[in-house]
């Protein structure tokens, strides 16, 4: 069922593959609830976390996932690697290969870097976020989380709020939820709406109140604070006024709607603390599920013949 | 040409005998726990447990063990792993755990099952009950309770069908090419 | 030394010739064309080979061009030869070699070298280097502004005197409208075109491909068509204001075609070029993040491709140029965002142009106009014809023979071609540049 050696994006996955990953993840979620949370299938394998962008959560999540699978983990990030010395991406990649790594988990600010590595290396490449392209494991863990609360994805209404243009999380989630039959809405200022995004089969709102109406899932994205300097919006206050997720606004969605955020949050910018810590928030659950999903991805890719 | 090795009645008799052996060897059912290995061992574990309960009074704990994550053939198998449920209903510390599987072949599944089980605790004893032992061991593993020993060639397949799966009880041998 | 090219189908739009015949070349010049009489006439037979042949047989080379077209050598008015400064990407030697391989006998090289061609010294260097190592004629294009820094005009007169035939800041736009105005005005003294690279740098900032659905799903920063069109509109407006000669480089978008068409209808003194990649590819081909498709302006959409073709057909776009932009493999073996812009285009341009003939966008004569005759006219260079007395610059091309593009075998140092692996028709069999024969068979 799983043929590609890499996980480059949700775009590249079939619905069967998505469900297969989610089912496997639920097996790992069980493992994570045991006293001994470690299983042996990746014994002797080496996972390299190659992070060209600062990211604590995703890196830690992959690191722990790999360790729970008994793999050895090496973390390489821009501050510690020779990248700062001007080494090309190609040379970094070939070095990792020469060291005998079996997986490379790549985070890079430039879209398409995982695809570049995938062509260069015969080991498994896992995209941990590339530019504004994709962040597939985030979308998988979001699916997993929604599924655990809603029992299905089909016909749910998912509202994604924030900087869609620069967001890989938004893209991966748009692909993931639409592939599984949900209706996706994006809510953002027109300055942060990517070109022709409507062609992805989603609904577009620039008004928060309208967009949240009767939503089953509210997913608000982290706002990169430096966007303000490029005139995407005038001020953080104005952004919060228009698009901040408040208790009042959450009420517009369905009563049992869940609130998600990929983290890390800017409290008081895209989300109010009362909502982030409120009863409908499943934000910490997302973190736990991320571990299970990443274990599943590593485990399933290990089983692909190369 | 496939050949039938056991029919409905054979299986019934074999399981009854194995139940007696388990009770005899363990001098009763105290501290006894049966754990069926996914997928073929689960139904057999339940049947053995009810046989034992018919003979001795009291409930026998039955668990389910999925060994997918403990297999050593992730890279070499043709089909990809499908994770199934694991359910260990009680603590296994200081218990006598009888692992139950349908067919004992290379012994690798049992190795994986023991590793998986030990991650749940420290049993006093682990024993092994199998319906069919078809030989060709690749590891130093021996069953404590065997329903039937069947000589096979390595490429043959032994298939176990059970009512609970919607099939008629039988065990057949499909010769390999 | 005399060369007789026999039995080819001679096409010379300037003389309105499209017929089988022979061409005699003597001392680097075209001496005579002998055509087969019109079919159907009573004397339909080949004219006798000129008498001098027998007497001078020893100093005579005969080229059999049967089955091929014999056309004026192609003229590329937009080439990056990279020398001086970027010899690891291309040199005058390799770039002109690639040119003749592609059937080009004249190339106009852009000034964005290091140092920029904004002084006599650089222009003279290029010309001297070409005489020493070049395989074809090279016409330097001078910079509009000193250092292409968009601040001060370069010494256009000096550049013109030392051999520049046009001015451009290509690679960068002239963002300052006042400077563009003055460039268009001042260049009127010499009757040379100002070639404009149209790009609003604010709108295109950080962009690496066309902005649209495909950039959205690839997560790559887009360059909106507006970034090009705004500057096309500005330059057309300035052209009308000044009455200068404006040539719009590498037109890529539907809107630009429309703006230029309207301007021409209003009598504005503008010419325009496009490049093979803008009518051969759409942005959907970027889906694999292949950096060989990264070019500026970016490859656009199907709609734009159609508009470009229409513009070529109705004469809005006068010229097909290559924008040959060779890069070292290290500059392309990178993350998409960091890879260099550009396509190595000299060795595939004619065959890609020929596809337009197959698609009935152009006929063969029009294609030759756009790749040889018209660029010569715009640049005011004595090329693009097979008239008697003209430089012996011609290409002998087999239209039916097809080949598979293998960029690793390009003569250019730049192997960066998005057409690698394509099967194309139209093989250049021989190129004759200033009387020198390059045989590719």
Coordinates of N, CA and C in Angstrom, one line a residue, chain B residues 57-176:
Chain B
X57 N -13.0 -24.7 38.0 CA -13.9 -23.5 38.2 C -13.1 -22.2 38.1
X58 N -13.7 -21.1 37.9 CA -13.0 -19.8 37.9 C -12.8 -19.3 36.5
X59 N -12.6 -18.0 36.4 CA -12.3 -17.4 35.1 C -10.9 -17.3 34.8
X60 N -10.6 -17.5 33.5 CA -9.2 -17.4 33.1 C -9.0 -16.1 32.3
X61 N -8.1 -15.3 32.7 CA -7.8 -14.1 31.9 C -7.2 -14.4 30.6
X62 N -7.8 -13.7 29.6 CA -7.3 -13.9 28.2 C -6.9 -12.5 27.6
X63 N -5.7 -12.5 27.1 CA -5.2 -11.2 26.5 C -4.9 -11.4 25.0
X64 N -4.7 -10.3 24.4 CA -4.4 -10.3 22.9 C -3.1 -9.5 22.8
X65 N -2.3 -10.1 21.9 CA -1.0 -9.5 21.7 C -0.7 -9.3 20.2
X66 N -0.5 -8.1 19.9 CA -0.1 -7.8 18.5 C 1.4 -7.6 18.5
X67 N 2.1 -8.4 17.6 CA 3.5 -8.4 17.6 C 4.2 -7.6 16.5
X68 N 3.3 -6.9 15.8 CA 3.8 -6.2 14.6 C 5.0 -5.4 14.8
X69 N 5.0 -4.6 15.9 CA 6.1 -3.7 16.2 C 7.4 -4.4 16.6
X70 N 7.3 -5.7 16.9 CA 8.4 -6.5 17.4 C 9.0 -7.5 16.4
X71 N 8.4 -7.5 15.2 CA 8.9 -8.4 14.2 C 10.3 -8.0 13.7
X72 N 11.0 -9.0 13.2 CA 12.3 -8.7 12.7 C 12.4 -8.7 11.1
X73 N 11.2 -8.7 10.5 CA 11.2 -8.8 9.1 C 10.5 -7.6 8.4
X74 N 10.5 -6.4 9.1 CA 9.9 -5.2 8.5 C 10.4 -4.9 7.1
X75 N 11.7 -5.1 6.9 CA 12.3 -4.7 5.7 C 12.2 -5.8 4.6
X76 N 11.9 -7.0 5.0 CA 12.0 -8.1 4.0 C 10.7 -8.6 3.6
X77 N 9.6 -8.3 4.3 CA 8.3 -8.9 4.0 C 7.7 -8.2 2.8
X78 N 7.0 -8.9 2.0 CA 6.4 -8.3 0.8 C 5.2 -7.4 1.2
X79 N 4.3 -7.9 2.0 CA 3.2 -7.1 2.3 C 3.5 -6.2 3.5
X80 N 2.8 -5.1 3.6 CA 3.2 -4.1 4.6 C 2.4 -4.4 5.9
X81 N 3.0 -4.0 7.0 CA 2.4 -4.4 8.3 C 1.0 -3.7 8.6
X82 N 0.1 -4.4 9.1 CA -1.1 -3.8 9.6 C -1.2 -4.0 11.1
X83 N -1.2 -2.9 11.8 CA -1.2 -2.9 13.2 C -2.6 -3.3 13.8
X84 N -2.6 -4.3 14.7 CA -3.9 -4.7 15.3 C -3.8 -4.5 16.8
X85 N -4.9 -4.8 17.4 CA -5.1 -4.4 18.8 C -4.2 -5.3 19.7
X86 N -3.8 -4.7 20.8 CA -3.1 -5.4 21.9 C -4.0 -5.1 23.1
X87 N -4.2 -6.1 23.9 CA -5.1 -5.9 25.1 C -4.6 -6.9 26.1
X88 N -3.9 -6.4 27.1 CA -3.5 -7.3 28.2 C -4.3 -6.8 29.4
X89 N -5.3 -7.7 29.8 CA -6.3 -7.3 30.7 C -5.9 -7.2 32.2
X90 N -4.8 -7.8 32.5 CA -4.3 -7.8 33.9 C -2.8 -7.6 33.9
X91 N -2.3 -7.4 35.1 CA -0.9 -7.4 35.2 C -0.3 -8.8 35.0
X92 N 0.8 -8.8 34.3 CA 1.4 -10.2 34.1 C 2.5 -10.5 35.0
X93 N 2.8 -9.5 35.9 CA 3.9 -9.7 36.8 C 3.7 -11.0 37.6
X94 N 4.7 -11.9 37.6 CA 4.6 -13.1 38.4 C 3.5 -14.1 38.1
X95 N 3.0 -13.8 36.8 CA 1.9 -14.8 36.4 C 2.6 -15.8 35.5
X96 N 1.8 -16.9 35.3 CA 2.2 -17.9 34.3 C 1.4 -17.5 33.0
X97 N 2.1 -17.1 32.0 CA 1.5 -16.6 30.8 C 1.7 -17.7 29.7
X98 N 0.5 -18.2 29.2 CA 0.6 -19.2 28.1 C 0.3 -18.4 26.8
X99 N 1.4 -18.3 26.0 CA 1.2 -17.7 24.7 C 0.5 -18.7 23.8
X100 N -0.5 -18.3 23.1 CA -1.2 -19.2 22.2 C -1.1 -18.7 20.7
X101 N -0.7 -19.6 19.9 CA -0.7 -19.3 18.4 C -1.2 -20.5 17.7
X102 N -1.5 -20.2 16.4 CA -2.1 -21.3 15.6 C -1.1 -22.3 15.1
X103 N -0.1 -21.7 14.4 CA 1.0 -22.5 13.8 C 2.3 -22.1 14.2
X104 N 3.1 -23.1 14.7 CA 4.5 -22.8 15.1 C 5.4 -23.2 13.9
X105 N 6.2 -22.3 13.4 CA 6.9 -22.5 12.2 C 8.4 -22.2 12.5
X106 N 8.8 -21.0 12.1 CA 10.3 -20.7 12.3 C 10.6 -20.3 13.7
X107 N 9.5 -19.9 14.5 CA 9.8 -19.5 15.8 C 10.0 -18.0 16.0
X108 N 10.0 -17.3 14.9 CA 10.3 -15.8 15.0 C 9.1 -15.0 15.6
X109 N 7.9 -15.5 15.3 CA 6.8 -14.8 15.9 C 6.8 -14.9 17.4
X110 N 7.2 -16.1 17.8 CA 7.2 -16.4 19.3 C 8.2 -15.5 19.9
X111 N 9.4 -15.4 19.3 CA 10.4 -14.6 19.8 C 9.9 -13.1 19.9
X112 N 9.2 -12.7 18.9 CA 8.7 -11.3 18.9 C 7.6 -11.2 20.0
X113 N 6.8 -12.2 20.2 CA 5.8 -12.2 21.2 C 6.4 -12.1 22.6
X114 N 7.4 -12.8 22.8 CA 8.0 -12.8 24.1 C 8.6 -11.4 24.4
X115 N 9.2 -10.8 23.4 CA 9.7 -9.4 23.6 C 8.6 -8.5 23.9
X116 N 7.5 -8.6 23.1 CA 6.4 -7.7 23.3 C 5.8 -7.9 24.7
X117 N 5.7 -9.2 25.1 CA 5.1 -9.5 26.4 C 5.9 -8.9 27.6
X118 N 7.2 -9.1 27.4 CA 8.1 -8.6 28.5 C 8.0 -7.1 28.7
X119 N 7.6 -6.4 27.6 CA 7.4 -4.9 27.8 C 6.2 -4.6 28.7
X120 N 5.4 -5.6 28.9 CA 4.2 -5.4 29.8 C 4.5 -5.8 31.2
X121 N 5.5 -6.5 31.5 CA 5.8 -6.9 32.8 C 6.8 -8.0 32.9
X122 N 6.8 -8.6 34.1 CA 7.8 -9.7 34.2 C 7.0 -11.0 34.7
X123 N 6.6 -11.8 33.8 CA 5.9 -13.0 34.1 C 6.8 -14.0 34.9
X124 N 6.2 -14.8 35.7 CA 7.0 -15.9 36.4 C 7.5 -16.9 35.3
X125 N 6.5 -17.3 34.5 CA 6.8 -18.3 33.5 C 6.1 -17.8 32.2
X126 N 6.8 -18.1 31.1 CA 6.1 -18.0 29.8 C 6.0 -19.4 29.2
X127 N 4.8 -19.9 28.8 CA 4.7 -21.2 28.1 C 4.1 -20.9 26.8
X128 N 4.2 -22.0 26.0 CA 3.7 -21.8 24.6 C 2.8 -22.9 24.2
X129 N 1.6 -22.5 23.7 CA 0.7 -23.5 23.2 C 0.4 -23.3 21.7
X130 N 0.6 -24.3 20.9 CA 0.3 -24.1 19.5 C -0.6 -25.2 19.0
X131 N -1.5 -24.9 18.0 CA -2.4 -25.9 17.5 C -1.6 -26.9 16.6
X132 N -0.7 -26.3 15.8 CA 0.1 -27.1 14.8 C 1.6 -26.7 15.0
X133 N 2.4 -27.7 15.0 CA 3.8 -27.5 15.0 C 4.3 -28.1 13.7
X134 N 4.7 -27.3 12.7 CA 5.1 -27.8 11.4 C 6.6 -27.9 11.2
X135 N 7.4 -27.6 12.3 CA 8.8 -27.8 12.1 C 9.5 -26.6 11.5
X136 N 10.8 -26.7 11.1 CA 11.6 -25.7 10.4 C 11.9 -24.5 11.3
X137 N 12.2 -24.8 12.6 CA 12.6 -23.8 13.5 C 13.9 -23.1 13.1
X138 N 13.9 -21.8 13.2 CA 15.1 -21.0 13.0 C 15.7 -20.5 14.3
X139 N 14.9 -20.6 15.4 CA 15.4 -20.2 16.7 C 15.2 -21.3 17.7
X140 N 15.9 -21.3 18.8 CA 15.8 -22.3 19.8 C 14.5 -22.2 20.6
X141 N 13.4 -22.5 20.0 CA 12.1 -22.3 20.6 C 11.3 -23.6 20.5
X142 N 10.7 -24.0 21.6 CA 9.9 -25.3 21.6 C 8.6 -25.0 22.3
X143 N 7.5 -25.7 21.8 CA 6.2 -25.5 22.4 C 6.0 -26.4 23.6
X144 N 5.3 -25.9 24.6 CA 5.0 -26.7 25.7 C 3.8 -27.6 25.5
X145 N 2.9 -27.1 24.7 CA 1.7 -27.8 24.4 C 1.5 -27.8 22.9
X146 N 1.4 -29.0 22.2 CA 1.2 -29.0 20.8 C 0.0 -29.8 20.5
X147 N -0.9 -29.2 19.6 CA -2.1 -29.9 19.2 C -1.7 -31.1 18.3
X148 N -0.9 -30.8 17.3 CA -0.5 -31.8 16.3 C 0.8 -31.4 15.7
X149 N 1.7 -32.4 15.6 CA 2.9 -32.2 14.9 C 2.7 -32.6 13.4
X150 N 3.0 -31.8 12.5 CA 2.8 -32.1 11.1 C 4.2 -31.9 10.3
X151 N 4.7 -32.9 9.7 CA 5.9 -32.7 8.9 C 5.5 -31.9 7.6
X152 N 6.2 -30.9 7.3 CA 5.9 -30.1 6.1 C 7.2 -29.9 5.4
X153 N 7.1 -29.4 4.1 CA 8.3 -28.9 3.5 C 8.2 -27.4 3.6
X154 N 9.3 -26.7 3.5 CA 9.4 -25.3 3.9 C 8.5 -24.4 3.2
X155 N 8.2 -24.7 1.9 CA 7.4 -23.8 1.1 C 5.9 -24.1 1.2
X156 N 5.5 -25.2 1.9 CA 4.1 -25.5 2.1 C 3.5 -24.4 2.9
X157 N 2.1 -24.3 2.8 CA 1.4 -23.4 3.7 C 0.4 -24.2 4.6
X158 N 0.4 -23.9 5.8 CA -0.6 -24.5 6.7 C -1.7 -23.5 7.0
X159 N -2.9 -23.7 6.7 CA -4.0 -22.7 6.9 C -5.0 -23.2 8.0
X160 N -5.3 -22.4 8.9 CA -6.2 -22.7 10.0 C -7.5 -21.9 9.8
X161 N -8.6 -22.6 9.7 CA -9.9 -21.9 9.6 C -10.7 -22.2 10.9
X162 N -11.4 -21.1 11.4 CA -12.1 -21.3 12.6 C -13.5 -20.6 12.5
X163 N -14.5 -21.2 13.1 CA -15.9 -20.7 13.0 C -16.0 -19.2 13.3
X164 N -15.3 -18.8 14.4 CA -15.4 -17.4 14.8 C -15.1 -16.4 13.7
X165 N -14.3 -16.9 12.7 CA -14.0 -16.0 11.5 C -15.0 -16.3 10.4
X166 N -16.1 -17.1 10.7 CA -17.1 -17.3 9.7 C -16.7 -18.5 8.7
X167 N -15.7 -19.3 9.1 CA -15.4 -20.4 8.3 C -15.7 -21.7 9.1
X168 N -15.7 -22.8 8.5 CA -15.9 -24.1 9.2 C -14.5 -24.5 9.8
X169 N -14.5 -25.0 11.0 CA -13.3 -25.4 11.6 C -12.5 -26.4 10.8
X170 N -11.3 -26.1 10.4 CA -10.5 -27.1 9.8 C -9.0 -26.6 9.6
X171 N -8.1 -27.5 9.5 CA -6.7 -27.1 9.2 C -6.3 -27.9 7.9
X172 N -5.8 -27.1 7.0 CA -5.4 -27.7 5.7 C -3.9 -27.4 5.4
X173 N -3.4 -28.3 4.6 CA -2.0 -28.1 4.1 C -2.0 -27.9 2.6
X174 N -1.4 -26.7 2.2 CA -1.4 -26.4 0.8 C 0.1 -26.6 0.4
X175 N 0.4 -27.6 -0.4 CA 1.8 -27.8 -0.8 C 2.4 -26.6 -1.6
X176 N 3.6 -26.3 -1.3 CA 4.3 -25.2 -2.0 C 4.7 -25.7 -3.4

